[in-house]
PDB file of C-alpha atoms in Angstrom:
ATOM      1  CA  MET A  28      66.924   2.853  92.084  1.00 76.00           C
ATOM      2  CA  ARG A  29      69.902   3.824  94.184  1.00 76.00           C
ATOM      3  CA  GLY A  30      69.074   1.081  96.672  1.00 77.00           C
ATOM      4  CA  ALA A  31      68.796  -1.485  93.902  1.00 77.00           C
ATOM      5  CA  LEU A  32      72.184  -0.501  92.506  1.00 83.00           C
ATOM      6  CA  ARG A  33      73.755  -0.660  95.973  1.00 85.00           C
ATOM      7  CA  GLY A  34      72.328  -4.142  96.372  1.00 81.00           C
ATOM      8  CA  LEU A  35      73.691  -5.151  92.974  1.00 85.00           C
ATOM      9  CA  VAL A  36      77.185  -3.915  93.866  1.00 83.00           C
ATOM     10  CA  HIS A  37      77.038  -5.703  97.221  1.00 80.00           C
ATOM     11  CA  ALA A  38      75.920  -8.961  95.571  1.00 82.00           C
ATOM     12  CA  HIS A  39      78.734  -8.685  93.022  1.00 88.00           C
ATOM     13  CA  VAL A  40      81.771  -7.770  95.125  1.00 83.00           C
ATOM     14  CA  GLY A  41      80.662  -6.104  98.373  1.00 83.00           C
ATOM     15  CA  TRP A  42      80.155  -9.413 100.188  1.00 82.00           C
ATOM     16  CA  LEU A  43      83.838 -10.195  99.754  1.00 82.00           C
ATOM     17  CA  PHE A  44      84.709  -7.581 102.356  1.00 82.00           C
ATOM     18  CA  LEU A  45      82.234  -8.781 105.021  1.00 77.00           C
ATOM     19  CA  HIS A  46      83.549 -11.556 107.229  1.00 72.00           C
ATOM     20  CA  THR A  47      80.691 -11.761 109.731  1.00 73.00           C
ATOM     21  CA  GLN A  48      78.060 -13.564 107.667  1.00 66.00           C
ATOM     22  CA  ARG A  49      79.941 -16.483 106.169  1.00 73.00           C
ATOM     23  CA  GLY A  50      78.369 -19.919 106.291  1.00 75.00           C
ATOM     24  CA  ASN A  51      79.853 -22.788 108.277  1.00 80.00           C
ATOM     25  CA  LYS A  52      81.712 -24.873 105.704  1.00 82.00           C
ATOM     26  CA  ARG A  53      81.429 -28.041 107.791  1.00 84.00           C
ATOM     27  CA  ARG A  54      77.649 -27.632 107.781  1.00 85.00           C
ATOM     28  CA  TYR A  55      77.073 -26.565 104.182  1.00 82.00           C
ATOM     29  CA  ALA A  56      79.900 -28.416 102.388  1.00 85.00           C
ATOM     30  CA  PRO A  57      80.893 -31.414 104.523  1.00 89.00           C
ATOM     31  CA  ASP A  58      81.683 -33.534 101.457  1.00 88.00           C
ATOM     32  CA  LEU A  59      84.217 -30.967 100.222  1.00 86.00           C
ATOM     33  CA  VAL A  60      85.760 -30.649 103.691  1.00 89.00           C
ATOM     34  CA  ARG A  61      86.321 -34.425 103.728  1.00 91.00           C
ATOM     35  CA  ASP A  62      87.634 -34.674 100.158  1.00 90.00           C
ATOM     36  CA  PRO A  63      91.457 -35.087 100.272  1.00 91.00           C
ATOM     37  CA  LEU A  64      91.970 -33.534  96.818  1.00 91.00           C
ATOM     38  CA  ILE A  65      89.969 -30.447  97.736  1.00 90.00           C
ATOM     39  CA  ARG A  66      91.861 -30.138 101.028  1.00 92.00           C
ATOM     40  CA  PHE A  67      95.162 -30.343  99.146  1.00 95.00           C
ATOM     41  CA  ILE A  68      94.095 -27.625  96.691  1.00 93.00           C
ATOM     42  CA  ASP A  69      92.971 -25.461  99.604  1.00 92.00           C
ATOM     43  CA  ARG A  70      96.306 -25.831 101.382  1.00 94.00           C
ATOM     44  CA  THR A  71      98.276 -25.012  98.224  1.00 96.00           C
ATOM     45  CA  THR A  72      96.123 -22.143  96.910  1.00 94.00           C
ATOM     46  CA  LEU A  73      99.025 -19.693  96.676  1.00 96.00           C
ATOM     47  CA  LEU A  74     101.001 -22.210  94.608  1.00 96.00           C
ATOM     48  CA  TRP A  75      98.222 -22.474  92.007  1.00 94.00           C
ATOM     49  CA  ILE A  76      97.867 -18.700  91.845  1.00 94.00           C
ATOM     50  CA  ALA A  77     101.615 -18.346  91.298  1.00 96.00           C
ATOM     51  CA  LEU A  78     101.571 -21.011  88.583  1.00 95.00           C
ATOM     52  CA  GLY A  79      98.616 -19.293  86.914  1.00 95.00           C
ATOM     53  CA  LEU A  80     100.792 -16.201  86.554  1.00 96.00           C
ATOM     54  CA  ALA A  81     104.148 -17.872  85.913  1.00 97.00           C
ATOM     55  CA  VAL A  82     102.954 -20.082  83.047  1.00 97.00           C
ATOM     56  CA  PRO A  83     101.674 -17.237  80.803  1.00 97.00           C
ATOM     57  CA  PHE A  84     104.788 -15.230  81.684  1.00 97.00           C
ATOM     58  CA  GLY A  85     106.988 -18.147  80.624  1.00 97.00           C
ATOM     59  CA  LEU A  86     104.964 -18.806  77.463  1.00 97.00           C
ATOM     60  CA  GLY A  87     105.184 -15.136  76.524  1.00 96.00           C
ATOM     61  CA  TYR A  88     108.952 -15.219  76.858  1.00 97.00           C
ATOM     62  CA  ALA A  89     109.253 -18.566  75.028  1.00 97.00           C
ATOM     63  CA  LEU A  90     107.187 -17.324  72.090  1.00 96.00           C
ATOM     64  CA  GLY A  91     108.415 -13.733  71.949  1.00 95.00           C
ATOM     65  CA  GLY A  92     111.926 -14.007  73.326  1.00 94.00           C
ATOM     66  CA  THR A  93     111.745 -10.652  75.093  1.00 96.00           C
ATOM     67  CA  LEU A  94     110.772  -9.336  78.510  1.00 96.00           C
ATOM     68  CA  THR A  95     108.034  -7.261  76.867  1.00 97.00           C
ATOM     69  CA  ALA A  96     106.516 -10.383  75.353  1.00 97.00           C
ATOM     70  CA  ALA A  97     106.734 -12.137  78.721  1.00 97.00           C
ATOM     71  CA  LEU A  98     104.984  -9.238  80.491  1.00 97.00           C
ATOM     72  CA  THR A  99     102.331  -9.154  77.764  1.00 97.00           C
ATOM     73  CA  GLY A 100     101.679 -12.853  78.376  1.00 97.00           C
ATOM     74  CA  LEU A 101     101.510 -12.195  82.113  1.00 97.00           C
ATOM     75  CA  LEU A 102      99.020  -9.363  81.584  1.00 97.00           C
ATOM     76  CA  TRP A 103      96.586 -11.094  79.221  1.00 97.00           C
ATOM     77  CA  GLY A 104      97.091 -14.742  80.119  1.00 96.00           C
ATOM     78  CA  GLY A 105      97.411 -14.073  83.821  1.00 95.00           C
ATOM     79  CA  ALA A 106      95.927 -10.904  85.281  1.00 95.00           C
ATOM     80  CA  VAL A 107      93.162 -10.235  82.727  1.00 96.00           C
ATOM     81  CA  ARG A 108      92.180 -13.919  82.647  1.00 95.00           C
ATOM     82  CA  ILE A 109      91.852 -14.021  86.439  1.00 94.00           C
ATOM     83  CA  LEU A 110      89.901 -10.748  86.462  1.00 94.00           C
ATOM     84  CA  LEU A 111      87.391 -11.953  83.853  1.00 94.00           C
ATOM     85  CA  LEU A 112      87.019 -15.383  85.472  1.00 92.00           C
ATOM     86  CA  HIS A 113      86.266 -13.904  88.883  1.00 93.00           C
ATOM     87  CA  HIS A 114      83.804 -11.327  87.594  1.00 94.00           C
ATOM     88  CA  ALA A 115      81.991 -13.933  85.500  1.00 93.00           C
ATOM     89  CA  THR A 116      81.660 -16.022  88.667  1.00 91.00           C
ATOM     90  CA  TYR A 117      80.490 -13.066  90.763  1.00 92.00           C
ATOM     91  CA  SER A 118      77.922 -12.212  88.099  1.00 93.00           C
ATOM     92  CA  ILE A 119      75.960 -15.365  88.922  1.00 91.00           C
ATOM     93  CA  ASN A 120      74.947 -13.954  92.310  1.00 88.00           C
ATOM     94  CA  SER A 121      74.559 -10.383  91.097  1.00 92.00           C
ATOM     95  CA  LEU A 122      73.441 -10.082  87.464  1.00 92.00           C
ATOM     96  CA  CYS A 123      71.500 -13.358  87.572  1.00 92.00           C
ATOM     97  CA  HIS A 124      69.383 -11.977  90.417  1.00 91.00           C
ATOM     98  CA  PHE A 125      68.799  -8.647  88.690  1.00 90.00           C
ATOM     99  CA  PHE A 126      68.524  -9.218  84.920  1.00 91.00           C
ATOM    100  CA  GLY A 127      67.110 -12.039  82.822  1.00 90.00           C
ATOM    101  CA  ARG A 128      63.984 -14.164  82.761  1.00 91.00           C
ATOM    102  CA  ARG A 129      62.294 -16.268  85.431  1.00 90.00           C
ATOM    103  CA  ARG A 130      60.912 -19.559  84.179  1.00 89.00           C
ATOM    104  CA  PHE A 131      60.073 -20.967  87.620  1.00 90.00           C
ATOM    105  CA  ASP A 132      58.534 -19.252  90.632  1.00 88.00           C
ATOM    106  CA  THR A 133      61.234 -20.137  93.144  1.00 87.00           C
ATOM    107  CA  GLY A 134      60.349 -17.552  95.775  1.00 86.00           C
ATOM    108  CA  ASP A 135      63.446 -15.498  95.059  1.00 88.00           C
ATOM    109  CA  GLU A 136      64.840 -13.230  92.327  1.00 89.00           C
ATOM    110  CA  SER A 137      66.974 -15.825  90.524  1.00 92.00           C
ATOM    111  CA  ARG A 138      66.891 -15.473  86.737  1.00 93.00           C
ATOM    112  CA  ASN A 139      68.203 -17.126  83.587  1.00 93.00           C
ATOM    113  CA  LEU A 140      70.610 -14.851  81.759  1.00 93.00           C
ATOM    114  CA  ALA A 141      71.287 -16.318  78.308  1.00 89.00           C
ATOM    115  CA  TRP A 142      74.186 -14.129  77.175  1.00 91.00           C
ATOM    116  CA  LEU A 143      76.145 -14.939  80.340  1.00 91.00           C
ATOM    117  CA  ALA A 144      75.739 -18.737  80.006  1.00 88.00           C
ATOM    118  CA  PRO A 145      78.639 -19.332  77.544  1.00 85.00           C
ATOM    119  CA  LEU A 146      80.972 -17.353  79.826  1.00 87.00           C
ATOM    120  CA  THR A 147      80.038 -19.255  82.980  1.00 88.00           C
ATOM    121  CA  PHE A 148      79.802 -22.851  81.752  1.00 83.00           C
ATOM    122  CA  GLU A 149      75.975 -22.823  82.033  1.00 83.00           C
ATOM    123  CA  GLU A 150      75.807 -21.423  85.585  1.00 87.00           C
ATOM    124  CA  ALA A 151      73.813 -18.456  84.249  1.00 90.00           C
ATOM    125  CA  TRP A 152      70.754 -20.699  83.858  1.00 91.00           C
ATOM    126  CA  HIS A 153      70.407 -19.672  87.471  1.00 92.00           C
ATOM    127  CA  ASN A 154      66.633 -19.805  87.844  1.00 92.00           C
ATOM    128  CA  ASN A 155      66.762 -23.401  86.625  1.00 91.00           C
ATOM    129  CA  HIS A 156      69.390 -24.107  89.279  1.00 90.00           C
ATOM    130  CA  HIS A 157      67.280 -22.584  92.045  1.00 91.00           C
ATOM    131  CA  ALA A 158      64.280 -24.626  90.898  1.00 90.00           C
ATOM    132  CA  PHE A 159      66.273 -27.887  90.806  1.00 89.00           C
ATOM    133  CA  PRO A 160      69.325 -27.272  93.033  1.00 86.00           C
ATOM    134  CA  THR A 161      70.500 -30.898  93.218  1.00 81.00           C
ATOM    135  CA  SER A 162      70.686 -31.347  89.434  1.00 83.00           C
ATOM    136  CA  ALA A 163      74.151 -31.579  87.894  1.00 79.00           C
ATOM    137  CA  ALA A 164      72.730 -30.132  84.659  1.00 82.00           C
ATOM    138  CA  HIS A 165      71.211 -26.663  84.607  1.00 84.00           C
ATOM    139  CA  GLY A 166      70.263 -26.584  80.934  1.00 82.00           C
ATOM    140  CA  MET A 167      66.741 -27.900  80.277  1.00 82.00           C
ATOM    141  CA  ARG A 168      65.659 -26.731  76.847  1.00 82.00           C
ATOM    142  CA  TRP A 169      67.710 -27.820  73.846  1.00 79.00           C
ATOM    143  CA  TYR A 170      69.370 -24.445  73.389  1.00 80.00           C
ATOM    144  CA  GLU A 171      70.316 -24.350  77.064  1.00 81.00           C
ATOM    145  CA  ARG A 172      71.907 -27.778  76.865  1.00 78.00           C
ATOM    146  CA  LEU A 173      74.080 -26.559  73.994  1.00 75.00           C
ATOM    147  CA  LEU A 174      75.635 -24.129  76.481  1.00 65.00           C
ATOM    148  CA  ASP A 175      75.951 -26.705  79.291  1.00 73.00           C
ATOM    149  CA  PRO A 176      79.538 -27.999  79.101  1.00 76.00           C
ATOM    150  CA  SER A 177      79.968 -28.426  82.853  1.00 76.00           C
ATOM    151  CA  ALA A 178      77.160 -31.013  82.862  1.00 78.00           C
ATOM    152  CA  VAL A 179      79.162 -32.963  80.282  1.00 79.00           C
ATOM    153  CA  VAL A 180      82.312 -32.671  82.407  1.00 80.00           C
ATOM    154  CA  ILE A 181      80.452 -33.822  85.549  1.00 79.00           C
ATOM    155  CA  ALA A 182      78.926 -36.759  83.689  1.00 77.00           C
ATOM    156  CA  GLY A 183      82.346 -37.724  82.331  1.00 80.00           C
ATOM    157  CA  ALA A 184      83.910 -37.485  85.790  1.00 77.00           C
ATOM    158  CA  GLY A 185      81.134 -39.651  87.186  1.00 73.00           C
ATOM    159  CA  ALA A 186      81.693 -42.260  84.485  1.00 76.00           C
ATOM    160  CA  ALA A 187      85.449 -42.239  85.174  1.00 78.00           C
ATOM    161  CA  ARG A 188      84.874 -42.704  88.908  1.00 71.00           C
ATOM    162  CA  ALA A 189      82.487 -45.553  88.208  1.00 73.00           C
ATOM    163  CA  ARG A 190      85.104 -47.285  86.014  1.00 75.00           C
ATOM    164  CA  LEU A 191      87.569 -46.981  88.888  1.00 71.00           C
ATOM    165  CA  GLY A 192      85.048 -48.574  91.213  1.00 68.00           C
ATOM    166  CA  ARG A 193      84.325 -45.399  93.129  1.00 61.00           C
ATOM    167  CA  ARG A 194      80.852 -44.134  93.894  1.00 56.00           C
ATOM    168  CA  ALA A 195      79.663 -41.401  91.538  1.00 52.00           C
ATOM    169  CA  ASP A 196      77.271 -39.293  93.612  1.00 55.00           C
ATOM    170  CA  GLN A 197      75.600 -37.037  91.057  1.00 53.00           C
ATOM    171  CA  ARG A 198      72.169 -36.300  89.719  1.00 56.00           C
ATOM    172  CA  GLY A 199      71.310 -35.606  86.100  1.00 55.00           C
ATOM    173  CA  ALA A 200      68.887 -33.101  84.685  1.00 55.00           C
ATOM    174  CA  PRO A 201      65.339 -33.227  86.106  1.00 60.00           C
ATOM    175  CA  GLY A 202      63.299 -35.843  84.336  1.00 55.00           C
ATOM    176  CA  GLY A 203      59.737 -37.049  84.085  1.00 51.00           C
ATOM    177  CA  GLU A 204      57.127 -34.510  84.993  1.00 51.00           C
ATOM    178  CA  ALA A 205      59.696 -31.748  85.478  1.00 57.00           C
ATOM    179  CA  ARG A 206      60.860 -32.026  81.858  1.00 52.00           C
ATOM    180  CA  ARG A 207      57.268 -32.209  80.613  1.00 53.00           C
ATOM    181  CA  ARG A 208      56.502 -29.035  82.533  1.00 51.00           C
ATOM    182  CA  VAL A 209      59.498 -27.337  80.908  1.00 51.00           C
ATOM    183  CA  ALA A 210      58.363 -28.483  77.468  1.00 43.00           C
ATOM    184  CA  ARG A 211      54.881 -27.113  78.114  1.00 46.00           C
ATOM    185  CA  SER A 212      56.123 -23.848  79.594  1.00 50.00           C
ATOM    186  CA  SER A 213      55.659 -20.609  77.719  1.00 43.00           C
ATOM    187  CA  PRO A 214      58.495 -19.140  75.611  1.00 45.00           C
ATOM    188  CA  PRO A 215      61.258 -17.100  77.238  1.00 47.00           C
ATOM    189  CA  GLY A 216      59.941 -13.719  78.337  1.00 45.00           C
ATOM    190  CA  SER A 217      56.618 -15.029  79.613  1.00 45.00           C
ATOM    191  CA  PRO A 218      55.371 -12.780  82.437  1.00 43.00           C
ATOM    192  CA  ARG A 219      54.111 -15.772  84.472  1.00 49.00           C
ATOM    193  CA  PRO A 220      56.912 -18.094  85.614  1.00 53.00           C
ATOM    194  CA  GLU A 221      56.111 -21.673  86.520  1.00 54.00           C
ATOM    195  CA  ARG A 222      56.072 -22.714  90.142  1.00 54.00           C
ATOM    196  CA  SER A 223      58.853 -25.135  90.920  1.00 53.00           C
ATOM    197  CA  THR A 224      57.913 -28.549  92.258  1.00 51.00           C
ATOM    198  CA  LYS A 225      61.090 -28.899  94.280  1.00 52.00           C
ATOM    199  CA  ARG A 226      60.633 -29.732  97.926  1.00 47.00           C
ATOM    200  CA  ARG A 227      62.011 -27.010 100.133  1.00 45.00           C
ATOM    201  CA  ARG A 228      64.239 -27.958 102.991  1.00 43.00           C
ATOM    202  CA  GLY A 229      63.724 -26.443 106.380  1.00 40.00           C
ATOM    203  CA  GLY A 230      65.661 -23.342 107.329  1.00 37.00           C
TER     204      GLY A 230
END
């Protein structure tokens, strides 16, 4: 049990302090490395962090008119917001590999964690993501799609790019046989997850 808890802590925040096992970004995310908007955001990271703290501070002062109100805005709209956002993100690689249900046999410990889905914009349907990693939509059943706002955002961004004449390189939710397999699958909590039909890449 102690080993499992140590692994959970490492998966949640421990990896942040290890700098020897990081992937090569030019190998694993070449499209992001080439994207000028992403490069600009990367170069100006400190500016966005400062704005994320300055805006709630300014709103607190504008609404309350006192330094106490401004600091309260900074605390809840700045620091606490950033803390919750980061820990919700980290939970995908920690809690979603420790708790939840496995619909597909993906050869790993990825799981779908329903209560975390609304807090992570559907990323907590993590077993679905491991089964179909190239899909822009992680929600497959109707109740999962209700908690899948990022798929809607991605689809909207793709439509906007298409209207501007730019290529929209995205893939929707798995269709055809994959969806029929999901529809036929046993209810959540079934002890026998389905085996994913995704084709594994070498490595």
